[in-house]
PDB file of C-alpha atoms and ligand atoms in Angstrom:
ATOM      1  CA  MET N   1      31.640   9.128  21.672  1.00 98.00           C
ATOM      2  CA  LYS N   2      34.333  11.315  23.136  1.00 98.00           C
ATOM      3  CA  VAL N   3      32.547  14.422  24.450  1.00 99.00           C
ATOM      4  CA  LEU N   4      34.221  17.649  25.575  1.00 99.00           C
ATOM      5  CA  LEU N   5      31.958  19.331  28.141  1.00 99.00           C
ATOM      6  CA  ILE N   6      32.825  22.921  29.018  1.00 98.00           C
ATOM      7  CA  GLY N   7      31.157  24.252  32.154  1.00 98.00           C
ATOM      8  CA  ALA N   8      30.848  20.720  33.462  1.00 98.00           C
ATOM      9  CA  ASN N   9      30.637  21.720  37.138  1.00 97.00           C
ATOM     10  CA  GLY N  10      27.765  24.163  36.669  1.00 98.00           C
ATOM     11  CA  THR N  11      24.056  23.628  37.266  1.00 98.00           C
ATOM     12  CA  ILE N  12      23.367  22.639  33.657  1.00 98.00           C
ATOM     13  CA  GLY N  13      26.811  21.136  33.017  1.00 98.00           C
ATOM     14  CA  SER N  14      26.615  18.710  35.928  1.00 98.00           C
ATOM     15  CA  ALA N  15      23.180  17.475  34.796  1.00 98.00           C
ATOM     16  CA  VAL N  16      24.491  17.019  31.238  1.00 98.00           C
ATOM     17  CA  HIS N  17      27.524  15.161  32.601  1.00 98.00           C
ATOM     18  CA  LYS N  18      25.292  12.794  34.556  1.00 98.00           C
ATOM     19  CA  GLU N  19      23.111  12.148  31.494  1.00 98.00           C
ATOM     20  CA  LEU N  20      25.950  11.540  29.032  1.00 98.00           C
ATOM     21  CA  GLU N  21      28.550   9.712  31.128  1.00 98.00           C
ATOM     22  CA  MET N  22      26.403   6.570  31.054  1.00 96.00           C
ATOM     23  CA  ARG N  23      27.053   6.131  27.318  1.00 98.00           C
ATOM     24  CA  HIS N  24      30.053   8.300  26.427  1.00 98.00           C
ATOM     25  CA  GLU N  25      33.565   9.255  27.456  1.00 98.00           C
ATOM     26  CA  VAL N  26      33.002  12.757  28.838  1.00 98.00           C
ATOM     27  CA  VAL N  27      36.026  15.018  29.359  1.00 98.00           C
ATOM     28  CA  THR N  28      35.217  17.918  31.670  1.00 98.00           C
ATOM     29  CA  ALA N  29      36.491  21.470  31.195  1.00 98.00           C
ATOM     30  CA  GLY N  30      36.139  24.722  33.115  1.00 98.00           C
ATOM     31  CA  ARG N  31      38.149  27.295  34.995  1.00 98.00           C
ATOM     32  CA  ASN N  32      38.276  25.238  38.226  1.00 97.00           C
ATOM     33  CA  GLY N  33      38.131  21.607  39.281  1.00 96.00           C
ATOM     34  CA  ALA N  34      37.823  20.097  35.795  1.00 98.00           C
ATOM     35  CA  GLU N  35      40.017  17.663  33.863  1.00 98.00           C
ATOM     36  CA  LEU N  36      40.962  20.423  31.415  1.00 98.00           C
ATOM     37  CA  LEU N  37      41.321  23.985  32.659  1.00 98.00           C
ATOM     38  CA  VAL N  38      40.023  26.581  30.221  1.00 98.00           C
ATOM     39  CA  ASP N  39      38.807  30.163  30.279  1.00 98.00           C
ATOM     40  CA  ILE N  40      36.570  30.612  27.247  1.00 98.00           C
ATOM     41  CA  THR N  41      37.116  34.395  27.288  1.00 98.00           C
ATOM     42  CA  SER N  42      40.706  33.700  26.164  1.00 98.00           C
ATOM     43  CA  PRO N  43      41.313  32.385  22.608  1.00 98.00           C
ATOM     44  CA  ASP N  44      44.775  31.190  23.709  1.00 98.00           C
ATOM     45  CA  SER N  45      43.247  29.184  26.534  1.00 98.00           C
ATOM     46  CA  ILE N  46      40.726  27.618  24.117  1.00 98.00           C
ATOM     47  CA  LYS N  47      43.541  26.703  21.695  1.00 98.00           C
ATOM     48  CA  GLU N  48      45.542  25.079  24.524  1.00 98.00           C
ATOM     49  CA  MET N  49      42.493  23.042  25.548  1.00 98.00           C
ATOM     50  CA  TYR N  50      41.982  21.691  22.035  1.00 99.00           C
ATOM     51  CA  VAL N  51      45.675  20.854  21.635  1.00 98.00           C
ATOM     52  CA  LYS N  52      45.541  18.931  24.934  1.00 98.00           C
ATOM     53  CA  ILE N  53      42.385  16.951  24.179  1.00 98.00           C
ATOM     54  CA  GLY N  54      42.933  16.357  20.444  1.00 98.00           C
ATOM     55  CA  LYS N  55      40.100  14.903  18.364  1.00 98.00           C
ATOM     56  CA  VAL N  56      36.595  14.677  19.825  1.00 99.00           C
ATOM     57  CA  ASP N  57      33.155  13.695  18.588  1.00 99.00           C
ATOM     58  CA  ALA N  58      31.171  16.371  20.390  1.00 99.00           C
ATOM     59  CA  VAL N  59      31.818  19.733  22.008  1.00 99.00           C
ATOM     60  CA  ILE N  60      29.243  21.040  24.469  1.00 99.00           C
ATOM     61  CA  CYS N  61      29.381  24.482  26.033  1.00 99.00           C
ATOM     62  CA  ALA N  62      27.292  25.004  29.180  1.00 98.00           C
ATOM     63  CA  ALA N  63      29.427  27.947  30.299  1.00 98.00           C
ATOM     64  CA  GLY N  64      29.084  31.628  29.660  1.00 96.00           C
ATOM     65  CA  ALA N  65      28.572  34.548  31.998  1.00 97.00           C
ATOM     66  CA  THR N  66      26.148  37.403  31.327  1.00 98.00           C
ATOM     67  CA  PHE N  67      25.333  40.701  33.018  1.00 98.00           C
ATOM     68  CA  PHE N  68      21.908  40.830  34.636  1.00 96.00           C
ATOM     69  CA  GLY N  69      20.604  44.325  35.397  1.00 96.00           C
ATOM     70  CA  THR N  70      18.193  46.947  34.085  1.00 96.00           C
ATOM     71  CA  LEU N  71      18.918  49.011  31.012  1.00 97.00           C
ATOM     72  CA  THR N  72      19.806  52.053  33.126  1.00 98.00           C
ATOM     73  CA  GLU N  73      22.361  49.925  35.006  1.00 98.00           C
ATOM     74  CA  LEU N  74      23.831  48.515  31.812  1.00 98.00           C
ATOM     75  CA  THR N  75      27.022  50.190  30.650  1.00 98.00           C
ATOM     76  CA  PRO N  76      29.278  49.321  27.702  1.00 98.00           C
ATOM     77  CA  GLU N  77      31.759  47.868  30.205  1.00 98.00           C
ATOM     78  CA  LYS N  78      29.160  45.657  31.911  1.00 98.00           C
ATOM     79  CA  ASN N  79      27.852  44.550  28.513  1.00 98.00           C
ATOM     80  CA  GLU N  80      31.375  43.394  27.661  1.00 98.00           C
ATOM     81  CA  LEU N  81      31.065  40.603  30.248  1.00 98.00           C
ATOM     82  CA  SER N  82      28.276  38.984  28.219  1.00 98.00           C
ATOM     83  CA  ILE N  83      30.038  39.636  24.917  1.00 98.00           C
ATOM     84  CA  GLN N  84      33.432  38.317  25.996  1.00 98.00           C
ATOM     85  CA  SER N  85      32.091  35.269  27.840  1.00 98.00           C
ATOM     86  CA  LYS N  86      28.778  33.902  26.571  1.00 98.00           C
ATOM     87  CA  LEU N  87      29.001  35.292  23.028  1.00 98.00           C
ATOM     88  CA  LYS N  88      32.645  35.326  21.926  1.00 98.00           C
ATOM     89  CA  GLY N  89      33.556  32.463  24.262  1.00 98.00           C
ATOM     90  CA  GLN N  90      31.071  30.125  22.569  1.00 98.00           C
ATOM     91  CA  VAL N  91      31.743  31.441  19.059  1.00 99.00           C
ATOM     92  CA  ASN N  92      35.490  30.969  19.519  1.00 99.00           C
ATOM     93  CA  LEU N  93      34.954  27.394  20.710  1.00 99.00           C
ATOM     94  CA  VAL N  94      33.553  26.727  17.229  1.00 99.00           C
ATOM     95  CA  LEU N  95      35.991  28.866  15.214  1.00 98.00           C
ATOM     96  CA  LEU N  96      39.019  27.362  16.945  1.00 98.00           C
ATOM     97  CA  GLY N  97      37.561  23.913  17.452  1.00 98.00           C
ATOM     98  CA  HIS N  98      35.964  22.591  14.266  1.00 98.00           C
ATOM     99  CA  GLU N  99      39.240  21.069  13.057  1.00 98.00           C
ATOM    100  CA  TYR N 100      39.325  19.000  16.248  1.00 98.00           C
ATOM    101  CA  VAL N 101      35.826  17.585  15.726  1.00 99.00           C
ATOM    102  CA  ASN N 102      35.623  14.241  13.959  1.00 98.00           C
ATOM    103  CA  ASN N 103      33.493  13.703  10.839  1.00 98.00           C
ATOM    104  CA  ASN N 104      29.756  13.838  11.675  1.00 98.00           C
ATOM    105  CA  GLY N 105      30.508  15.218  15.132  1.00 98.00           C
ATOM    106  CA  SER N 106      28.717  18.135  16.755  1.00 99.00           C
ATOM    107  CA  PHE N 107      28.775  21.384  18.696  1.00 99.00           C
ATOM    108  CA  THR N 108      26.067  22.212  21.223  1.00 99.00           C
ATOM    109  CA  LEU N 109      25.942  25.766  22.564  1.00 99.00           C
ATOM    110  CA  THR N 110      23.726  27.395  25.191  1.00 99.00           C
ATOM    111  CA  THR N 111      21.347  30.351  24.821  1.00 98.00           C
ATOM    112  CA  GLY N 112      18.198  30.877  26.951  1.00 98.00           C
ATOM    113  CA  ILE N 113      14.489  31.716  26.858  1.00 98.00           C
ATOM    114  CA  ILE N 114      14.973  35.449  27.367  1.00 98.00           C
ATOM    115  CA  MET N 115      16.265  35.975  23.834  1.00 98.00           C
ATOM    116  CA  GLU N 116      12.653  35.345  22.703  1.00 98.00           C
ATOM    117  CA  ASP N 117      10.626  36.072  25.854  1.00 98.00           C
ATOM    118  CA  PRO N 118      12.261  39.152  27.430  1.00 98.00           C
ATOM    119  CA  ILE N 119      12.528  39.849  31.147  1.00 98.00           C
ATOM    120  CA  VAL N 120      13.384  43.042  33.019  1.00 98.00           C
ATOM    121  CA  GLY N 121      17.141  43.031  33.550  1.00 97.00           C
ATOM    122  CA  GLY N 122      17.837  40.619  30.737  1.00 98.00           C
ATOM    123  CA  VAL N 123      18.881  42.955  27.909  1.00 98.00           C
ATOM    124  CA  SER N 124      22.532  41.965  27.810  1.00 98.00           C
ATOM    125  CA  ALA N 125      21.911  38.232  28.171  1.00 98.00           C
ATOM    126  CA  ALA N 126      19.103  38.313  25.578  1.00 98.00           C
ATOM    127  CA  MET N 127      21.355  40.160  23.139  1.00 98.00           C
ATOM    128  CA  VAL N 128      24.096  37.543  23.247  1.00 98.00           C
ATOM    129  CA  GLY N 129      21.605  34.667  23.205  1.00 98.00           C
ATOM    130  CA  GLY N 130      20.069  36.025  19.989  1.00 98.00           C
ATOM    131  CA  ALA N 131      23.518  36.402  18.474  1.00 99.00           C
ATOM    132  CA  ILE N 132      24.425  32.801  19.313  1.00 99.00           C
ATOM    133  CA  LYS N 133      21.152  31.566  17.789  1.00 98.00           C
ATOM    134  CA  ALA N 134      21.897  33.469  14.553  1.00 98.00           C
ATOM    135  CA  PHE N 135      25.482  32.184  14.591  1.00 98.00           C
ATOM    136  CA  VAL N 136      24.288  28.588  14.962  1.00 98.00           C
ATOM    137  CA  GLU N 137      21.802  28.913  12.095  1.00 98.00           C
ATOM    138  CA  SER N 138      24.434  30.384   9.748  1.00 98.00           C
ATOM    139  CA  VAL N 139      27.267  28.091  10.731  1.00 98.00           C
ATOM    140  CA  ALA N 140      25.148  24.955  10.417  1.00 98.00           C
ATOM    141  CA  PHE N 141      25.375  24.779   6.631  1.00 96.00           C
ATOM    142  CA  GLU N 142      29.011  25.894   6.442  1.00 98.00           C
ATOM    143  CA  LEU N 143      30.518  23.415   8.871  1.00 98.00           C
ATOM    144  CA  PRO N 144      32.522  20.790   6.962  1.00 98.00           C
ATOM    145  CA  ARG N 145      32.522  16.968   7.112  1.00 98.00           C
ATOM    146  CA  GLY N 146      28.968  16.549   8.377  1.00 98.00           C
ATOM    147  CA  ILE N 147      29.639  18.387  11.619  1.00 98.00           C
ATOM    148  CA  ARG N 148      26.384  19.579  13.198  1.00 99.00           C
ATOM    149  CA  ILE N 149      25.623  22.498  15.549  1.00 99.00           C
ATOM    150  CA  ASN N 150      22.595  23.333  17.734  1.00 99.00           C
ATOM    151  CA  ASN N 151      21.802  25.556  20.676  1.00 98.00           C
ATOM    152  CA  ILE N 152      19.826  24.762  23.797  1.00 99.00           C
ATOM    153  CA  SER N 153      17.493  27.491  25.032  1.00 98.00           C
ATOM    154  CA  PRO N 154      16.197  26.638  28.515  1.00 98.00           C
ATOM    155  CA  THR N 155      13.806  28.626  30.645  1.00 98.00           C
ATOM    156  CA  VAL N 156      14.871  29.130  34.250  1.00 98.00           C
ATOM    157  CA  LEU N 157      15.863  25.871  35.943  1.00 98.00           C
ATOM    158  CA  ALA N 158      14.192  24.725  39.150  1.00 98.00           C
ATOM    159  CA  GLU N 159      17.724  24.225  40.493  1.00 98.00           C
ATOM    160  CA  SER N 160      18.516  27.915  39.804  1.00 98.00           C
ATOM    161  CA  ILE N 161      15.382  29.470  41.282  1.00 97.00           C
ATOM    162  CA  GLU N 162      17.177  30.871  44.324  1.00 95.00           C
ATOM    163  CA  LYS N 163      19.697  32.620  42.072  1.00 94.00           C
ATOM    164  CA  TYR N 164      17.495  33.789  39.181  1.00 94.00           C
ATOM    165  CA  GLY N 165      13.891  33.350  40.423  1.00 93.00           C
ATOM    166  CA  PRO N 166      13.143  37.059  41.034  1.00 94.00           C
ATOM    167  CA  TYR N 167      14.045  37.836  37.405  1.00 96.00           C
ATOM    168  CA  PHE N 168      11.500  35.293  36.111  1.00 97.00           C
ATOM    169  CA  PRO N 169       8.044  36.119  37.535  1.00 97.00           C
ATOM    170  CA  GLY N 170       5.402  33.842  36.039  1.00 97.00           C
ATOM    171  CA  PHE N 171       7.896  31.578  34.281  1.00 98.00           C
ATOM    172  CA  GLU N 172       7.426  27.887  35.044  1.00 97.00           C
ATOM    173  CA  PRO N 173      10.819  26.367  35.924  1.00 98.00           C
ATOM    174  CA  VAL N 174      12.062  23.165  34.318  1.00 98.00           C
ATOM    175  CA  SER N 175      14.265  20.480  35.818  1.00 98.00           C
ATOM    176  CA  ALA N 176      17.960  20.208  35.026  1.00 98.00           C
ATOM    177  CA  TYR N 177      17.169  16.646  33.925  1.00 98.00           C
ATOM    178  CA  ARG N 178      14.807  17.899  31.176  1.00 98.00           C
ATOM    179  CA  VAL N 179      17.398  20.416  30.026  1.00 98.00           C
ATOM    180  CA  ALA N 180      20.076  17.718  29.943  1.00 98.00           C
ATOM    181  CA  LYS N 181      17.869  15.607  27.652  1.00 98.00           C
ATOM    182  CA  ALA N 182      17.962  18.410  25.056  1.00 99.00           C
ATOM    183  CA  TYR N 183      21.771  18.289  25.092  1.00 99.00           C
ATOM    184  CA  GLN N 184      21.534  14.532  24.643  1.00 98.00           C
ATOM    185  CA  LYS N 185      19.245  15.056  21.627  1.00 98.00           C
ATOM    186  CA  SER N 186      21.718  17.475  20.085  1.00 99.00           C
ATOM    187  CA  VAL N 187      24.734  15.192  20.615  1.00 98.00           C
ATOM    188  CA  GLU N 188      23.158  11.834  19.764  1.00 98.00           C
ATOM    189  CA  GLY N 189      20.584  12.927  17.165  1.00 98.00           C
ATOM    190  CA  GLY N 190      20.952  14.029  13.573  1.00 98.00           C
ATOM    191  CA  GLN N 191      19.589  17.580  13.523  1.00 98.00           C
ATOM    192  CA  THR N 192      21.574  20.743  12.860  1.00 98.00           C
ATOM    193  CA  GLY N 193      21.015  24.505  13.025  1.00 98.00           C
ATOM    194  CA  LYS N 194      18.278  24.031  15.601  1.00 98.00           C
ATOM    195  CA  THR N 195      17.250  25.848  18.760  1.00 98.00           C
ATOM    196  CA  TYR N 196      15.973  23.353  21.325  1.00 98.00           C
ATOM    197  CA  ARG N 197      13.577  25.300  23.526  1.00 98.00           C
ATOM    198  CA  VAL N 198      13.164  23.688  26.941  1.00 98.00           C
ATOM    199  CA  TYR N 199      10.221  25.638  28.391  1.00 97.00           C
TER     200      TYR N 199
HETATM  201  N1  LIG B   1      20.543  28.104  35.163  1.00 83.73           N
HETATM  202  C1  LIG B   1      19.499  28.547  34.452  1.00 83.73           C
HETATM  203  O1  LIG B   1      18.355  28.666  34.951  1.00 83.73           O
HETATM  204  C2  LIG B   1      19.698  28.906  33.008  1.00 83.73           C
HETATM  205  C3  LIG B   1      18.568  29.111  32.196  1.00 83.73           C
HETATM  206  C4  LIG B   1      18.765  29.436  30.862  1.00 83.73           C
HETATM  207  C5  LIG B   1      20.042  29.546  30.338  1.00 83.73           C
HETATM  208  N2  LIG B   1      21.123  29.346  31.170  1.00 83.73           N
HETATM  209  C6  LIG B   1      22.447  29.499  30.580  1.00 83.73           C
HETATM  210  O2  LIG B   1      23.139  28.283  30.714  1.00 83.73           O
HETATM  211  C7  LIG B   1      24.531  28.525  30.873  1.00 83.73           C
HETATM  212  C8  LIG B   1      25.028  27.806  32.126  1.00 83.73           C
HETATM  213  O3  LIG B   1      24.217  28.212  33.207  1.00 83.73           O
HETATM  214  P1  LIG B   1      24.377  27.557  34.663  1.00 83.73           P
HETATM  215  O4  LIG B   1      23.252  28.084  35.491  1.00 83.73           O
HETATM  216  O5  LIG B   1      24.589  26.091  34.559  1.00 83.73           O
HETATM  217  O6  LIG B   1      25.716  28.289  35.139  1.00 83.73           O
HETATM  218  P2  LIG B   1      26.652  27.944  36.390  1.00 83.73           P
HETATM  219  O7  LIG B   1      25.979  27.037  37.361  1.00 83.73           O
HETATM  220  O8  LIG B   1      27.162  29.260  36.872  1.00 83.73           O
HETATM  221  O9  LIG B   1      27.826  27.133  35.720  1.00 83.73           O
HETATM  222  C9  LIG B   1      28.665  27.693  34.762  1.00 83.73           C
HETATM  223  C10 LIG B   1      29.831  26.758  34.529  1.00 83.73           C
HETATM  224  O10 LIG B   1      30.686  27.334  33.551  1.00 83.73           O
HETATM  225  C11 LIG B   1      32.005  27.478  34.040  1.00 83.73           C
HETATM  226  N3  LIG B   1      32.509  28.758  33.520  1.00 83.73           N
HETATM  227  C12 LIG B   1      32.050  29.999  33.789  1.00 83.73           C
HETATM  228  N4  LIG B   1      32.751  30.922  33.120  1.00 83.73           N
HETATM  229  C13 LIG B   1      33.683  30.235  32.405  1.00 83.73           C
HETATM  230  C14 LIG B   1      34.729  30.623  31.537  1.00 83.73           C
HETATM  231  N5  LIG B   1      34.984  31.917  31.262  1.00 83.73           N
HETATM  232  N6  LIG B   1      35.503  29.667  30.984  1.00 83.73           N
HETATM  233  C15 LIG B   1      35.278  28.363  31.259  1.00 83.73           C
HETATM  234  N7  LIG B   1      34.311  27.929  32.080  1.00 83.73           N
HETATM  235  C16 LIG B   1      33.527  28.864  32.663  1.00 83.73           C
HETATM  236  C17 LIG B   1      31.863  27.462  35.563  1.00 83.73           C
HETATM  237  O11 LIG B   1      32.933  26.869  36.227  1.00 83.73           O
HETATM  238  P3  LIG B   1      34.210  27.673  36.691  1.00 83.73           P
HETATM  239  O12 LIG B   1      33.700  28.887  37.419  1.00 83.73           O
HETATM  240  O13 LIG B   1      34.990  26.732  37.519  1.00 83.73           O
HETATM  241  O14 LIG B   1      34.903  28.004  35.414  1.00 83.73           O
HETATM  242  C18 LIG B   1      30.681  26.522  35.761  1.00 83.73           C
HETATM  243  O15 LIG B   1      31.095  25.168  35.741  1.00 83.73           O
HETATM  244  C19 LIG B   1      24.694  30.046  30.908  1.00 83.73           C
HETATM  245  O16 LIG B   1      25.001  30.494  29.619  1.00 83.73           O
HETATM  246  C20 LIG B   1      23.312  30.522  31.296  1.00 83.73           C
HETATM  247  O17 LIG B   1      23.036  31.823  30.824  1.00 83.73           O
HETATM  248  C21 LIG B   1      20.981  29.019  32.478  1.00 83.73           C
END
């Protein structure tokens, strides 16, 4: 399959790349150091990416920034980061991209455990994760030509403990390898509208 992987240089993206490149042609995308440069907060940038790559069998998004901070620190402006990047960025990849996905292809988006198991400081990220989950469930039966869509909801990764560990007291980390296997299931399997929880 020809797989477009957005966020390919990230913690999750690089593990997904490693898992999929053994069997598929993976084209990497991101703001820096990728084969295709894209900023998912810009619809024009997303359109340019799709025009450049043309038809694909699978689109994976492992990119999307969110604001982490307590409710009293959260402002409408800070919340916009999560909305523009993780929410609208991923939604627009589907809205602008489904015509570029071959029959029976797939989209795989990224959410996260905190949409269902809240943490202090996670309001904004949980909000957009929940929205993506609802989007995936609704879109699944409207996508044409057998195109599937799922979202991967990991808990904190062992590889990200230094960065996010203090936000996740009592959460057992998982390996990037385990998370990457869920992306593999979404791309190579037959399910649609699902949330793959990697806890
Ligand atoms: N790591 C965890 O423990 C964990 C757990 C649960 C859920 N998640 C979710 O998984 C996703 C990825 O997390 P991660 O830890 O792998 O992040 P990461 O290491 O920061 O990697 C993010 C990747 O996305 C790219 N990116 C960021 N903003 C972008 C944009 N606007 N347009 C295009 N590319 C962009 C980055 O590259 P450039 O900067 O070069 O563009 C980078 O390659 C996030 O949605 C995160 O909330 C992560």
